[in-house]
PDB file of C-alpha atoms in Angstrom:
ATOM      1  CA  UNK A   1      97.400  96.620  -5.589  1.00  0.00           C
ATOM      2  CA  UNK A   2      96.535 100.309  -5.392  1.00  0.00           C
ATOM      3  CA  UNK A   3      98.602 102.989  -3.953  1.00  0.00           C
ATOM      4  CA  UNK A   4      97.330 105.382  -1.498  1.00  0.00           C
ATOM      5  CA  UNK A   5      97.328 108.313  -4.665  1.00  0.00           C
ATOM      6  CA  UNK A   6      95.174 106.048  -6.666  1.00  0.00           C
ATOM      7  CA  UNK A   7      92.900 104.863  -3.545  1.00  0.00           C
ATOM      8  CA  UNK A   8      92.750 108.967  -2.662  1.00  0.00           C
ATOM      9  CA  UNK A   9      91.556 109.364  -6.309  1.00  0.00           C
ATOM     10  CA  UNK A  10      88.277 107.254  -5.926  1.00  0.00           C
ATOM     11  CA  UNK A  11      87.252 108.398  -2.808  1.00  0.00           C
ATOM     12  CA  UNK A  12      87.543 112.047  -3.251  1.00  0.00           C
ATOM     13  CA  UNK A  13      86.186 110.939  -7.237  1.00  0.00           C
ATOM     14  CA  UNK A  14      88.606 112.579  -8.891  1.00  0.00           C
ATOM     15  CA  UNK A  15      93.011 113.300  -9.165  1.00  0.00           C
ATOM     16  CA  UNK A  16      94.259 114.888  -6.106  1.00  0.00           C
ATOM     17  CA  UNK A  17      96.056 118.782  -6.499  1.00  0.00           C
ATOM     18  CA  UNK A  18      98.685 118.502  -4.280  1.00  0.00           C
ATOM     19  CA  UNK A  19      98.632 115.266  -2.354  1.00  0.00           C
ATOM     20  CA  UNK A  20     101.080 114.949  -0.081  1.00  0.00           C
ATOM     21  CA  UNK A  21     101.067 111.874   2.448  1.00  0.00           C
ATOM     22  CA  UNK A  22      98.706 110.196   3.990  1.00  0.00           C
ATOM     23  CA  UNK A  23      98.268 111.543   7.506  1.00  0.00           C
ATOM     24  CA  UNK A  24      95.504 108.945   9.105  1.00  0.00           C
ATOM     25  CA  UNK A  25      94.330 105.423   7.594  1.00  0.00           C
ATOM     26  CA  UNK A  26      90.673 104.222   8.245  1.00  0.00           C
ATOM     27  CA  UNK A  27      90.438 100.782  10.994  1.00  0.00           C
ATOM     28  CA  UNK A  28      90.858  99.217   7.643  1.00  0.00           C
ATOM     29  CA  UNK A  29      94.073 101.029   6.805  1.00  0.00           C
ATOM     30  CA  UNK A  30      92.779 103.256   4.034  1.00  0.00           C
ATOM     31  CA  UNK A  31      93.502 107.031   3.416  1.00  0.00           C
ATOM     32  CA  UNK A  32      91.391 108.709   5.256  1.00  0.00           C
ATOM     33  CA  UNK A  33      92.540 112.181   5.788  1.00  0.00           C
ATOM     34  CA  UNK A  34      95.207 113.679   3.665  1.00  0.00           C
ATOM     35  CA  UNK A  35      98.468 115.898   4.208  1.00  0.00           C
ATOM     36  CA  UNK A  36      98.733 118.354   0.969  1.00  0.00           C
ATOM     37  CA  UNK A  37     101.312 120.116   0.173  1.00  0.00           C
ATOM     38  CA  UNK A  38     100.083 124.507   0.293  1.00  0.00           C
ATOM     39  CA  UNK A  39     100.758 124.368  -3.196  1.00  0.00           C
ATOM     40  CA  UNK A  40     100.214 122.438  -6.861  1.00  0.00           C
ATOM     41  CA  UNK A  41     102.483 121.107  -9.059  1.00  0.00           C
ATOM     42  CA  UNK A  42     101.651 124.347 -11.181  1.00  0.00           C
ATOM     43  CA  UNK A  43     102.238 126.576  -7.725  1.00  0.00           C
ATOM     44  CA  UNK A  44      98.876 127.410  -7.492  1.00  0.00           C
ATOM     45  CA  UNK A  45      98.014 127.159  -3.944  1.00  0.00           C
ATOM     46  CA  UNK A  46      96.035 124.257  -2.084  1.00  0.00           C
ATOM     47  CA  UNK A  47      95.053 126.132   1.690  1.00  0.00           C
ATOM     48  CA  UNK A  48      93.810 122.968   3.035  1.00  0.00           C
ATOM     49  CA  UNK A  49      96.556 120.959   4.235  1.00  0.00           C
ATOM     50  CA  UNK A  50      94.423 118.355   5.993  1.00  0.00           C
ATOM     51  CA  UNK A  51      92.223 117.457   3.721  1.00  0.00           C
ATOM     52  CA  UNK A  52      88.996 114.034   4.649  1.00  0.00           C
ATOM     53  CA  UNK A  53      88.671 111.237   2.171  1.00  0.00           C
ATOM     54  CA  UNK A  54      86.836 109.138   4.105  1.00  0.00           C
ATOM     55  CA  UNK A  55      83.556 108.721   2.660  1.00  0.00           C
ATOM     56  CA  UNK A  56      81.724 107.520   5.581  1.00  0.00           C
ATOM     57  CA  UNK A  57      83.587 110.982   7.549  1.00  0.00           C
ATOM     58  CA  UNK A  58      83.028 113.191   4.551  1.00  0.00           C
ATOM     59  CA  UNK A  59      78.901 112.130   4.797  1.00  0.00           C
ATOM     60  CA  UNK A  60      78.803 112.434   8.394  1.00  0.00           C
ATOM     61  CA  UNK A  61      80.764 116.125   8.671  1.00  0.00           C
ATOM     62  CA  UNK A  62      78.225 117.006   6.201  1.00  0.00           C
ATOM     63  CA  UNK A  63      75.655 115.837   7.646  1.00  0.00           C
ATOM     64  CA  UNK A  64      77.000 117.848  10.155  1.00  0.00           C
ATOM     65  CA  UNK A  65      77.400 121.640   8.810  1.00  0.00           C
ATOM     66  CA  UNK A  66      73.549 120.862   7.786  1.00  0.00           C
ATOM     67  CA  UNK A  67      72.122 120.219  11.429  1.00  0.00           C
ATOM     68  CA  UNK A  68      73.501 124.349  11.549  1.00  0.00           C
ATOM     69  CA  UNK A  69      77.044 122.561  13.519  1.00  0.00           C
ATOM     70  CA  UNK A  70      79.187 125.496  11.402  1.00  0.00           C
ATOM     71  CA  UNK A  71      77.249 128.268  12.982  1.00  0.00           C
ATOM     72  CA  UNK A  72      76.760 126.331  15.684  1.00  0.00           C
ATOM     73  CA  UNK A  73      80.719 125.799  16.310  1.00  0.00           C
ATOM     74  CA  UNK A  74      81.621 129.377  15.298  1.00  0.00           C
ATOM     75  CA  UNK A  75      79.158 130.106  17.818  1.00  0.00           C
ATOM     76  CA  UNK A  76      81.247 127.838  20.848  1.00  0.00           C
ATOM     77  CA  UNK A  77      84.232 129.174  20.165  1.00  0.00           C
ATOM     78  CA  UNK A  78      83.329 132.878  20.120  1.00  0.00           C
ATOM     79  CA  UNK A  79      81.371 131.632  23.606  1.00  0.00           C
ATOM     80  CA  UNK A  80      84.258 130.599  25.023  1.00  0.00           C
ATOM     81  CA  UNK A  81      87.622 131.568  25.683  1.00  0.00           C
ATOM     82  CA  UNK A  82      89.124 127.881  26.084  1.00  0.00           C
ATOM     83  CA  UNK A  83      87.584 126.558  21.880  1.00  0.00           C
ATOM     84  CA  UNK A  84      89.070 130.517  21.251  1.00  0.00           C
ATOM     85  CA  UNK A  85      92.892 129.188  22.295  1.00  0.00           C
ATOM     86  CA  UNK A  86      92.256 125.714  21.209  1.00  0.00           C
ATOM     87  CA  UNK A  87      91.435 127.500  17.000  1.00  0.00           C
ATOM     88  CA  UNK A  88      94.245 130.392  17.341  1.00  0.00           C
ATOM     89  CA  UNK A  89      96.994 127.963  18.279  1.00  0.00           C
ATOM     90  CA  UNK A  90      95.646 125.127  15.696  1.00  0.00           C
ATOM     91  CA  UNK A  91      95.466 128.341  13.334  1.00  0.00           C
ATOM     92  CA  UNK A  92      99.161 128.819  14.386  1.00  0.00           C
ATOM     93  CA  UNK A  93      99.969 124.963  14.216  1.00  0.00           C
ATOM     94  CA  UNK A  94      98.402 125.351  10.462  1.00  0.00           C
ATOM     95  CA  UNK A  95     100.863 128.500   9.584  1.00  0.00           C
ATOM     96  CA  UNK A  96     104.089 126.808  10.865  1.00  0.00           C
ATOM     97  CA  UNK A  97     102.805 122.539   9.435  1.00  0.00           C
ATOM     98  CA  UNK A  98     102.266 125.023   5.851  1.00  0.00           C
ATOM     99  CA  UNK A  99     105.472 126.589   6.395  1.00  0.00           C
ATOM    100  CA  UNK A 100     107.363 123.707   7.013  1.00  0.00           C
ATOM    101  CA  UNK A 101     106.019 121.873   4.263  1.00  0.00           C
ATOM    102  CA  UNK A 102     106.323 124.147   1.680  1.00  0.00           C
ATOM    103  CA  UNK A 103     110.323 124.209   1.661  1.00  0.00           C
ATOM    104  CA  UNK A 104     110.752 128.091   1.123  1.00  0.00           C
ATOM    105  CA  UNK A 105     108.636 127.434  -2.270  1.00  0.00           C
ATOM    106  CA  UNK A 106     106.104 130.371  -2.533  1.00  0.00           C
ATOM    107  CA  UNK A 107     104.147 129.492  -5.380  1.00  0.00           C
ATOM    108  CA  UNK A 108     101.493 132.173  -7.609  1.00  0.00           C
ATOM    109  CA  UNK A 109     100.692 134.123  -4.510  1.00  0.00           C
ATOM    110  CA  UNK A 110     104.304 134.925  -3.191  1.00  0.00           C
ATOM    111  CA  UNK A 111     103.328 132.795  -0.589  1.00  0.00           C
ATOM    112  CA  UNK A 112     100.337 134.475   1.419  1.00  0.00           C
ATOM    113  CA  UNK A 113      98.093 131.303   1.464  1.00  0.00           C
ATOM    114  CA  UNK A 114     100.877 130.564   4.019  1.00  0.00           C
ATOM    115  CA  UNK A 115      99.721 132.757   6.396  1.00  0.00           C
ATOM    116  CA  UNK A 116      95.738 131.445   6.742  1.00  0.00           C
ATOM    117  CA  UNK A 117      94.856 128.832   8.889  1.00  0.00           C
ATOM    118  CA  UNK A 118      92.676 125.930   9.484  1.00  0.00           C
ATOM    119  CA  UNK A 119      90.633 126.293   7.204  1.00  0.00           C
ATOM    120  CA  UNK A 120      92.617 128.532   4.768  1.00  0.00           C
ATOM    121  CA  UNK A 121      91.011 130.666   6.869  1.00  0.00           C
ATOM    122  CA  UNK A 122      92.460 134.428   7.118  1.00  0.00           C
ATOM    123  CA  UNK A 123      94.176 135.690  10.262  1.00  0.00           C
ATOM    124  CA  UNK A 124      91.491 136.173  12.752  1.00  0.00           C
ATOM    125  CA  UNK A 125      88.598 134.902  10.765  1.00  0.00           C
ATOM    126  CA  UNK A 126      85.331 135.262  12.607  1.00  0.00           C
ATOM    127  CA  UNK A 127      83.419 131.680  11.063  1.00  0.00           C
ATOM    128  CA  UNK A 128      84.682 127.805  11.013  1.00  0.00           C
ATOM    129  CA  UNK A 129      84.023 127.693   7.701  1.00  0.00           C
ATOM    130  CA  UNK A 130      84.092 124.300   7.078  1.00  0.00           C
ATOM    131  CA  UNK A 131      83.559 121.274   9.076  1.00  0.00           C
ATOM    132  CA  UNK A 132      85.769 118.690   7.385  1.00  0.00           C
ATOM    133  CA  UNK A 133      89.359 120.825   7.487  1.00  0.00           C
ATOM    134  CA  UNK A 134      88.430 121.090  11.791  1.00  0.00           C
ATOM    135  CA  UNK A 135      87.976 117.364  12.108  1.00  0.00           C
ATOM    136  CA  UNK A 136      90.547 116.467   9.833  1.00  0.00           C
ATOM    137  CA  UNK A 137      93.638 118.847  11.795  1.00  0.00           C
ATOM    138  CA  UNK A 138      92.101 116.938  14.688  1.00  0.00           C
ATOM    139  CA  UNK A 139      92.844 113.838  13.682  1.00  0.00           C
ATOM    140  CA  UNK A 140      94.961 113.776  11.757  1.00  0.00           C
ATOM    141  CA  UNK A 141      97.311 115.467  15.154  1.00  0.00           C
ATOM    142  CA  UNK A 142      95.940 113.864  17.976  1.00  0.00           C
ATOM    143  CA  UNK A 143      95.905 115.430  21.122  1.00  0.00           C
ATOM    144  CA  UNK A 144      96.400 118.777  19.988  1.00  0.00           C
ATOM    145  CA  UNK A 145      93.290 120.334  19.179  1.00  0.00           C
ATOM    146  CA  UNK A 146      90.460 120.802  21.292  1.00  0.00           C
ATOM    147  CA  UNK A 147      87.831 122.165  18.989  1.00  0.00           C
ATOM    148  CA  UNK A 148      88.830 120.165  16.553  1.00  0.00           C
ATOM    149  CA  UNK A 149      87.760 117.268  19.044  1.00  0.00           C
ATOM    150  CA  UNK A 150      85.249 118.349  19.910  1.00  0.00           C
ATOM    151  CA  UNK A 151      83.754 118.292  16.956  1.00  0.00           C
ATOM    152  CA  UNK A 152      84.747 114.643  16.174  1.00  0.00           C
ATOM    153  CA  UNK A 153      83.318 113.643  19.567  1.00  0.00           C
ATOM    154  CA  UNK A 154      79.971 114.040  17.444  1.00  0.00           C
ATOM    155  CA  UNK A 155      80.659 111.625  14.854  1.00  0.00           C
ATOM    156  CA  UNK A 156      78.667 108.974  15.902  1.00  0.00           C
ATOM    157  CA  UNK A 157      79.869 106.027  14.533  1.00  0.00           C
ATOM    158  CA  UNK A 158      83.629 107.568  14.051  1.00  0.00           C
ATOM    159  CA  UNK A 159      84.273 104.326  11.757  1.00  0.00           C
ATOM    160  CA  UNK A 160      81.269 102.490  10.200  1.00  0.00           C
ATOM    161  CA  UNK A 161      81.069  98.689  10.725  1.00  0.00           C
ATOM    162  CA  UNK A 162      82.912  97.661   7.144  1.00  0.00           C
ATOM    163  CA  UNK A 163      85.574  99.946   4.929  1.00  0.00           C
ATOM    164  CA  UNK A 164      83.340 102.204   2.787  1.00  0.00           C
ATOM    165  CA  UNK A 165      85.892 102.564   0.465  1.00  0.00           C
ATOM    166  CA  UNK A 166      86.147  98.814  -1.063  1.00  0.00           C
ATOM    167  CA  UNK A 167      84.033  97.231   0.358  1.00  0.00           C
ATOM    168  CA  UNK A 168      86.975  95.366   2.523  1.00  0.00           C
TER     169      UNK A 168
END
C-alpha cells in the first residue's frame, strides 16, 4: 500500500518539497489538499501552506484561472467589503498557522515568509495571484473562508465520477 507521500508524488509528478500531512481527502480516499511545512528540509521557505494535489481539482482551478478568474476574483475582492474582510481574515489565519507549524524554526529567510498570507501573498497585496491556493485554504479549513468557498463553488463538478489518481 502506497503512503500518502508516495501518492502525492504521483499526483504532482515529483517528490513533494515540504509535505507535512493530508489536509483533505477526495471522496475516493486519496489526498486532495496537503498541508506543507513552512520550510523544506533544507530551510528553504515554502509559502504555500495548503496545496491542491488532486489532478481533477488542479485542472478545474486552472480552467477557472485561464478564463480570467484571477482578475475577476481580484476585482470582486476590491469591490466587496465582505470579501476583502474574508481575505484579510484568511491571511491572518495563514500567518498564525504557519507560525504554529514552524514551531520556532525560521529557515533561511529568518522567518520573513511566516508573515505571508494565503498563497504567499505579501501583506496588503492587491492581486490574488493564484486561485489554487485560495481554494486549497478553503477546502482545508471548511466554513472559515468565504472568498475561497465562493471560488470552490465555481468548480463544477467539484469531484470527478472516478478517481483521477489511480482510476479507483
